[in-house]
Short mmCIF file of C-alpha atoms in Angstrom, two decimals:
data_model
loop_
_atom_site.label_atom_id
_atom_site.label_comp_id
_atom_site.label_asym_id
_atom_site.label_seq_id
_atom_site.Cartn_x
_atom_site.Cartn_y
_atom_site.Cartn_z
CA UNK A 19 -9.49 -27.69 8.67
CA UNK A 20 -6.54 -28.86 5.71
CA UNK A 21 -2.92 -27.35 6.26
CA UNK A 22 -2.16 -27.53 2.57
CA UNK A 23 0.78 -29.00 1.43
CA UNK A 24 3.69 -26.47 -0.42
CA UNK A 25 1.36 -23.50 0.23
CA UNK A 26 3.00 -20.29 2.37
CA UNK A 27 0.46 -17.20 2.51
CA UNK A 28 2.46 -13.66 2.63
CA UNK A 29 1.17 -10.61 3.79
CA UNK A 30 -1.70 -9.09 6.98
CA UNK A 31 -5.08 -10.80 5.55
CA UNK A 32 -7.90 -8.68 4.83
CA UNK A 33 -9.93 -9.58 7.73
CA UNK A 34 -13.33 -11.50 5.90
CA UNK A 35 -9.88 -13.36 3.16
CA UNK A 36 -8.26 -14.41 6.59
CA UNK A 37 -11.61 -15.83 8.40
CA UNK A 38 -13.20 -17.30 4.99
CA UNK A 39 -9.62 -19.44 4.18
CA UNK A 40 -8.99 -20.06 7.75
CA UNK A 41 -12.36 -21.90 7.79
CA UNK A 42 -10.98 -23.88 5.46
CA UNK A 43 -7.15 -24.11 5.39
CA UNK A 44 -4.79 -23.39 7.80
CA UNK A 45 -1.44 -22.23 5.65
CA UNK A 46 1.57 -21.20 7.55
CA UNK A 47 2.00 -17.18 7.71
CA UNK A 48 6.05 -15.43 6.09
CA UNK A 49 7.33 -14.03 9.27
CA UNK A 50 7.55 -10.06 8.87
CA UNK A 51 11.42 -9.02 9.96
CA UNK A 52 14.19 -11.00 11.49
CA UNK A 53 12.78 -14.13 10.73
CA UNK A 54 12.09 -14.29 7.21
CA UNK A 55 15.59 -14.81 6.38
CA UNK A 56 15.40 -18.42 8.27
CA UNK A 57 12.40 -19.11 7.54
CA UNK A 58 12.51 -19.07 3.70
CA UNK A 59 16.11 -20.84 4.36
CA UNK A 60 14.72 -24.05 6.26
CA UNK A 61 11.15 -23.77 3.60
CA UNK A 62 11.66 -22.59 0.63
CA UNK A 63 12.48 -25.54 -1.15
CA UNK A 64 8.53 -26.95 -0.48
CA UNK A 65 6.82 -23.52 -0.78
CA UNK A 66 4.83 -23.77 -4.64
CA UNK A 67 2.11 -21.40 -4.20
CA UNK A 68 2.11 -18.38 -2.19
CA UNK A 69 -1.59 -17.05 -1.28
CA UNK A 70 -1.15 -12.65 -0.78
CA UNK A 71 -3.80 -9.90 -0.57
CA UNK A 72 -2.57 -6.51 0.11
CA UNK A 73 0.82 -4.79 1.32
CA UNK A 74 3.80 -5.77 1.17
CA UNK A 75 2.84 -7.99 -2.12
CA UNK A 76 5.72 -10.34 -3.73
CA UNK A 77 8.30 -8.80 -5.04
CA UNK A 78 10.81 -10.14 -7.16
CA UNK A 79 13.34 -11.28 -4.37
CA UNK A 80 10.48 -12.99 -2.95
CA UNK A 81 10.23 -15.10 -5.73
CA UNK A 82 13.91 -15.69 -6.68
CA UNK A 83 13.90 -16.88 -2.68
CA UNK A 84 11.38 -19.49 -3.65
CA UNK A 85 13.02 -21.72 -6.31
CA UNK A 86 9.68 -23.64 -6.98
CA UNK A 87 7.12 -21.80 -6.86
CA UNK A 88 4.54 -22.00 -9.72
CA UNK A 89 1.83 -19.44 -8.64
CA UNK A 90 0.36 -16.93 -6.58
CA UNK A 91 -2.80 -16.19 -5.73
CA UNK A 92 -3.97 -12.29 -4.86
CA UNK A 93 -6.59 -11.95 -3.16
CA UNK A 94 -7.74 -8.26 -4.80
CA UNK A 95 -8.02 -7.48 -8.59
CA UNK A 96 -5.33 -5.18 -8.03
CA UNK A 97 -1.76 -6.78 -8.96
CA UNK A 98 0.44 -3.85 -8.57
CA UNK A 99 2.25 -5.27 -5.16
CA UNK A 100 3.42 -8.33 -7.37
CA UNK A 101 6.06 -8.41 -9.71
CA UNK A 102 4.57 -9.14 -13.13
CA UNK A 103 7.74 -8.91 -14.72
CA UNK A 104 9.44 -11.21 -12.13
CA UNK A 105 6.58 -13.91 -12.56
CA UNK A 106 6.81 -14.37 -16.19
CA UNK A 107 10.15 -14.60 -15.93
CA UNK A 108 10.14 -17.91 -13.20
CA UNK A 109 6.99 -18.64 -14.97
CA UNK A 110 4.78 -18.28 -12.31
CA UNK A 111 0.83 -17.83 -12.95
CA UNK A 112 -0.81 -14.74 -10.60
CA UNK A 113 -4.63 -15.31 -10.09
CA UNK A 114 -6.39 -11.99 -8.82
CA UNK A 115 -10.45 -11.21 -8.27
CA UNK A 116 -12.02 -9.41 -11.41
CA UNK A 117 -15.51 -8.87 -11.84
CA UNK A 118 -17.12 -9.66 -8.12
CA UNK A 119 -15.37 -6.12 -6.87
CA UNK A 120 -16.57 -3.61 -10.39
CA UNK A 121 -20.10 -2.62 -9.41
CA UNK A 122 -18.63 -1.68 -5.83
CA UNK A 123 -15.90 0.12 -7.11
CA UNK A 124 -18.04 2.36 -9.85
CA UNK A 125 -20.11 3.17 -6.56
CA UNK A 126 -17.34 4.32 -4.70
CA UNK A 127 -16.06 6.06 -8.01
CA UNK A 128 -18.92 8.30 -8.56
CA UNK A 129 -19.97 8.64 -5.34
CA UNK A 130 -16.61 10.87 -4.95
CA UNK A 131 -17.24 12.37 -7.65
CA UNK A 132 -20.93 13.46 -6.30
CA UNK A 133 -20.06 15.04 -3.50
CA UNK A 134 -16.16 16.14 -5.47
CA UNK A 135 -18.12 18.78 -7.75
CA UNK A 136 -21.50 19.05 -5.19
CA UNK A 137 -18.91 19.85 -2.45
CA UNK A 138 -21.38 17.70 0.07
CA UNK A 139 -18.55 16.52 2.56
CA UNK A 140 -17.36 20.07 3.14
CA UNK A 141 -21.61 21.56 3.17
CA UNK A 142 -21.77 18.52 5.60
CA UNK A 143 -19.01 19.77 7.48
CA UNK A 144 -20.32 23.45 7.32
CA UNK A 145 -24.04 22.62 9.20
CA UNK A 146 -21.91 20.33 11.48
CA UNK A 147 -19.24 23.43 12.32
CA UNK A 148 -22.74 25.89 13.29
CA UNK A 149 -21.36 27.93 10.21
CA UNK A 150 -25.52 27.81 8.17
CA UNK A 151 -26.61 29.77 11.23
CA UNK A 152 -23.63 32.30 11.64
CA UNK A 153 -22.27 32.72 8.59
CA UNK A 154 -25.33 32.10 5.86
CA UNK A 155 -26.06 29.88 2.84
CA UNK A 156 -23.27 27.03 1.92
CA UNK A 157 -21.77 28.51 -1.47
CA UNK A 158 -22.90 27.40 -5.14
CA UNK A 159 -21.24 24.62 -6.79
CA UNK A 160 -21.39 22.74 -9.83
CA UNK A 161 -23.51 20.46 -11.51
CA UNK A 162 -22.79 16.39 -12.55
CA UNK A 163 -25.65 15.97 -14.94
CA UNK A 164 -24.33 17.24 -18.45
CA UNK A 165 -20.92 17.24 -17.47
CA UNK A 166 -18.10 15.78 -19.19
CA UNK A 167 -16.29 12.79 -18.21
CA UNK A 168 -13.29 10.64 -19.93
CA UNK A 169 -12.36 7.75 -18.01
CA UNK A 170 -8.48 5.99 -17.83
CA UNK A 171 -8.53 2.74 -18.41
CA UNK A 172 -12.04 1.60 -19.72
CA UNK A 173 -12.00 -2.00 -18.38
CA UNK A 174 -14.48 -4.03 -16.43
CA UNK A 175 -14.87 -1.29 -13.58
CA UNK A 176 -14.02 1.92 -16.13
CA UNK A 177 -17.48 0.46 -17.73
CA UNK A 178 -19.50 -0.02 -14.78
CA UNK A 179 -18.61 3.96 -13.63
CA UNK A 180 -19.75 4.97 -17.38
CA UNK A 181 -22.60 3.44 -17.28
CA UNK A 182 -23.64 5.21 -14.30
CA UNK A 183 -23.23 8.24 -15.84
CA UNK A 184 -25.37 7.94 -18.29
CA UNK A 185 -27.65 8.25 -16.16
CA UNK A 186 -27.15 11.48 -15.31
CA UNK A 187 -26.69 12.72 -19.24
CA UNK A 188 -22.94 13.07 -18.77
CA UNK A 189 -21.10 12.90 -22.17
CA UNK A 190 -19.09 10.45 -21.96
CA UNK A 191 -14.98 10.05 -23.24
CA UNK A 192 -12.03 6.99 -22.47
CA UNK A 193 -8.72 6.71 -23.17
CA UNK A 194 -7.31 3.02 -22.82
CA UNK A 195 -3.84 1.56 -24.59
CA UNK A 196 -6.11 0.26 -27.77
CA UNK A 197 -9.40 1.73 -28.87
CA UNK A 198 -12.15 -0.94 -27.74
CA UNK A 199 -14.10 -2.22 -30.70
CA UNK A 200 -17.33 -1.17 -30.49
CA UNK A 201 -17.88 1.10 -27.83
CA UNK A 202 -20.46 4.32 -27.88
CA UNK A 203 -18.03 6.32 -26.21
CA UNK A 204 -15.39 8.77 -27.57
CA UNK A 205 -11.31 7.64 -27.93
CA UNK A 206 -8.56 10.60 -26.95
CA UNK A 207 -5.51 9.23 -28.25
CA UNK A 208 -3.37 10.38 -25.38
CA UNK A 209 -4.91 11.11 -21.55
CA UNK A 210 -3.43 14.36 -21.88
CA UNK A 211 -6.43 14.32 -24.94
CA UNK A 212 -8.66 13.41 -22.62
CA UNK A 213 -8.33 15.84 -19.88
CA UNK A 214 -8.65 18.62 -22.29
CA UNK A 215 -11.55 18.02 -22.98
CA UNK A 216 -13.77 16.59 -20.49
CA UNK A 217 -14.79 18.45 -16.85
CA UNK A 218 -13.93 15.68 -14.67
CA UNK A 219 -10.95 12.74 -15.14
CA UNK A 220 -11.74 9.42 -13.75
CA UNK A 221 -9.15 6.94 -13.47
CA UNK A 222 -9.81 3.21 -13.07
CA UNK A 223 -6.88 1.51 -15.25
CA UNK A 224 -4.50 -0.65 -13.58
CA UNK A 225 -2.01 -0.10 -11.15
CA UNK A 226 1.83 -1.20 -12.60
CA UNK A 227 5.18 0.39 -13.54
CA UNK A 228 3.34 0.40 -16.76
CA UNK A 229 0.67 2.93 -15.54
CA UNK A 230 3.08 5.01 -12.66
CA UNK A 231 2.82 8.80 -13.22
CA UNK A 232 0.46 8.08 -16.26
CA UNK A 233 -1.82 11.15 -15.00
CA UNK A 234 1.32 13.69 -15.18
CA UNK A 235 2.05 17.44 -14.60
CA UNK A 236 1.00 17.85 -18.45
CA UNK A 237 -2.43 15.78 -17.70
CA UNK A 238 -3.24 17.94 -14.64
CA UNK A 239 -2.48 21.26 -16.41
CA UNK A 240 -4.93 20.14 -18.99
CA UNK A 241 -7.26 18.90 -16.95
CA UNK A 242 -6.62 22.18 -16.02
CA UNK A 243 -8.39 25.18 -13.29
CA UNK A 244 -11.89 24.16 -13.74
CA UNK A 245 -11.77 20.23 -14.41
CA UNK A 246 -11.82 17.62 -11.50
CA UNK A 247 -9.81 14.14 -11.11
CA UNK A 248 -11.39 12.11 -9.16
CA UNK A 249 -9.13 8.29 -8.81
CA UNK A 250 -10.01 4.86 -7.70
CA UNK A 251 -7.33 2.83 -9.27
CA UNK A 252 -4.40 3.28 -7.57
CA UNK A 253 -2.43 6.37 -5.91
CA UNK A 254 1.09 5.61 -8.60
CA UNK A 255 -0.66 6.47 -11.07
CA UNK A 256 -0.61 10.22 -10.92
CA UNK A 257 2.55 12.51 -9.83
CA UNK A 258 0.96 12.61 -6.36
CA UNK A 259 3.47 16.07 -6.01
CA UNK A 260 1.51 18.07 -9.02
CA UNK A 261 -1.80 17.25 -8.23
CA UNK A 262 -1.71 18.76 -4.06
CA UNK A 263 0.39 21.44 -5.08
CA UNK A 264 -2.41 22.06 -8.42
CA UNK A 265 -5.75 21.57 -5.97
CA UNK A 266 -4.19 23.58 -3.11
CA UNK A 267 -3.16 26.90 -5.94
CA UNK A 268 -6.41 26.31 -8.20
CA UNK A 269 -4.94 25.18 -11.14
CA UNK A 270 -7.50 21.88 -10.13
CA UNK A 271 -10.94 22.32 -9.09
CA UNK A 272 -10.82 19.80 -7.58
CA UNK A 273 -9.87 16.19 -6.58
CA UNK A 274 -12.13 12.58 -4.70
CA UNK A 275 -9.55 10.45 -3.85
CA UNK A 276 -9.71 6.72 -2.55
CA UNK A 277 -6.23 6.26 -3.34
CA UNK A 278 -3.23 7.69 -2.66
CA UNK A 279 1.31 7.32 -3.97
CA UNK A 280 2.40 6.21 0.16
CA UNK A 281 -1.01 4.40 2.05
CA UNK A 282 -1.72 4.73 5.05
CA UNK A 283 0.48 8.17 4.48
CA UNK A 284 -2.52 11.07 2.82
CA UNK A 285 -0.50 14.73 2.32
CA UNK A 286 -0.75 17.09 4.70
CA UNK A 287 -1.74 19.56 2.45
CA UNK A 288 -4.66 17.92 1.54
CA UNK A 289 -6.16 17.58 5.09
CA UNK A 290 -8.01 20.82 4.99
CA UNK A 291 -8.95 21.76 1.75
CA UNK A 292 -12.77 21.74 1.13
CA UNK A 293 -12.28 21.15 -2.86
CA UNK A 294 -10.58 17.77 -1.91
CA UNK A 295 -12.72 14.41 -0.54
CA UNK A 296 -10.38 12.10 1.26
CA UNK A 297 -11.65 8.34 0.95
CA UNK A 298 -9.53 5.41 2.98
CA UNK A 299 -9.44 2.75 -0.08
CA UNK A 300 -12.94 1.80 0.54
CA UNK A 301 -13.65 0.98 -3.19
CA UNK A 302 -14.45 -2.02 -3.11
CA UNK A 303 -15.41 -1.85 1.02
CA UNK A 304 -18.29 -3.96 1.96
CA UNK A 305 -19.44 -6.91 3.74
CA UNK A 306 -20.77 -8.82 0.02
CA UNK A 307 -17.36 -7.68 -1.75
CA UNK A 308 -14.93 -8.57 -0.08
CA UNK A 309 -16.50 -11.73 0.98
CA UNK A 310 -16.86 -12.37 -2.84
CA UNK A 311 -13.56 -11.85 -3.47
CA UNK A 312 -12.35 -13.82 -0.92
CA UNK A 313 -14.30 -16.87 -2.21
CA UNK A 314 -12.77 -16.23 -5.52
CA UNK A 315 -9.72 -16.14 -4.22
CA UNK A 316 -9.83 -19.66 -2.05
CA UNK A 317 -11.81 -20.88 -5.74
CA UNK A 318 -8.21 -20.07 -6.86
CA UNK A 319 -6.21 -21.81 -4.76
CA UNK A 320 -8.55 -24.66 -4.98
CA UNK A 321 -8.70 -25.39 -8.30
CA UNK A 322 -4.68 -24.74 -8.53
CA UNK A 323 -4.11 -27.68 -6.18
CA UNK A 324 -6.03 -29.94 -7.78
CA UNK A 325 -6.70 -29.49 -11.14
CA UNK A 326 -3.12 -26.74 -11.34
CA UNK A 327 -4.65 -24.41 -13.41
CA UNK A 328 -5.85 -21.25 -12.36
CA UNK A 329 -10.32 -19.71 -12.20
CA UNK A 330 -8.93 -16.07 -12.71
CA UNK A 331 -5.32 -15.87 -13.90
CA UNK A 332 -3.56 -12.35 -14.69
CA UNK A 333 -0.36 -15.21 -16.53
CA UNK A 334 -0.98 -18.54 -16.65
CA UNK A 335 1.43 -20.63 -14.93
CA UNK A 336 4.02 -21.93 -17.07
CA UNK A 337 5.73 -25.40 -16.97
CA UNK A 338 9.19 -25.11 -15.21
#
């Protein structure tokens, strides 16, 4: 086991990442709480690389307190908990773990869609609660085959979702910041235009300040009382208050949610609704995928320590 010079861990590491990292490196952690300021005062001047996994992430204040920071290695595809604007200002490189989780997250999206539209979770509870014997046939639900599905964010994960939905003869449309040349799918000029033209809106975009409340009340109204929302991106992308209101009053047909605005807190109003499927942010949570993510994150750390280059950079480090 190696104790790398100038490396600091921040946050509570995902268990697989913790184990994989511990097999190779012994990395000190930034204390959370009263000892944090003292730790930074004593050691900040020597910290070149931060390794992080999930909350609390690395904000602008933390970067400012690390004057020689060069790179942030993130175990995860999403970098919404890292202040990328601050990283750019300071010339700090940032890496993530793309690709290795795309299929697993796409599978989760498909599962959410099936469970939400066909109400499989509610049907299971119907049987377990003895209501089939007492109340008769479970109510009819919707079909998935042939649906019009809009994908907000046709990146690696969005594309993997679209590929799966083609097997259900779904008509696919998408919205990105820019149209994708050569894409076989219909492009919508805005989230509202996309929502008003589909039966199901799947959110697969990044979660950062640029996408905060991208799915606002107007988009949800455009989706309408017969429309379904599936979110496997980040809770911040959706106006959660508007979503809760609309699924509760019939303004949306239903929602399948793997992510929430203030995890692990879930709005209590959603807990009793049978037209909503709730997952505890498990989009990439398989043993194989988490191991692949951890190993890719460690490859980024290894590479930076050895060569000064990140394997999968979101931002490349700038000469300081």
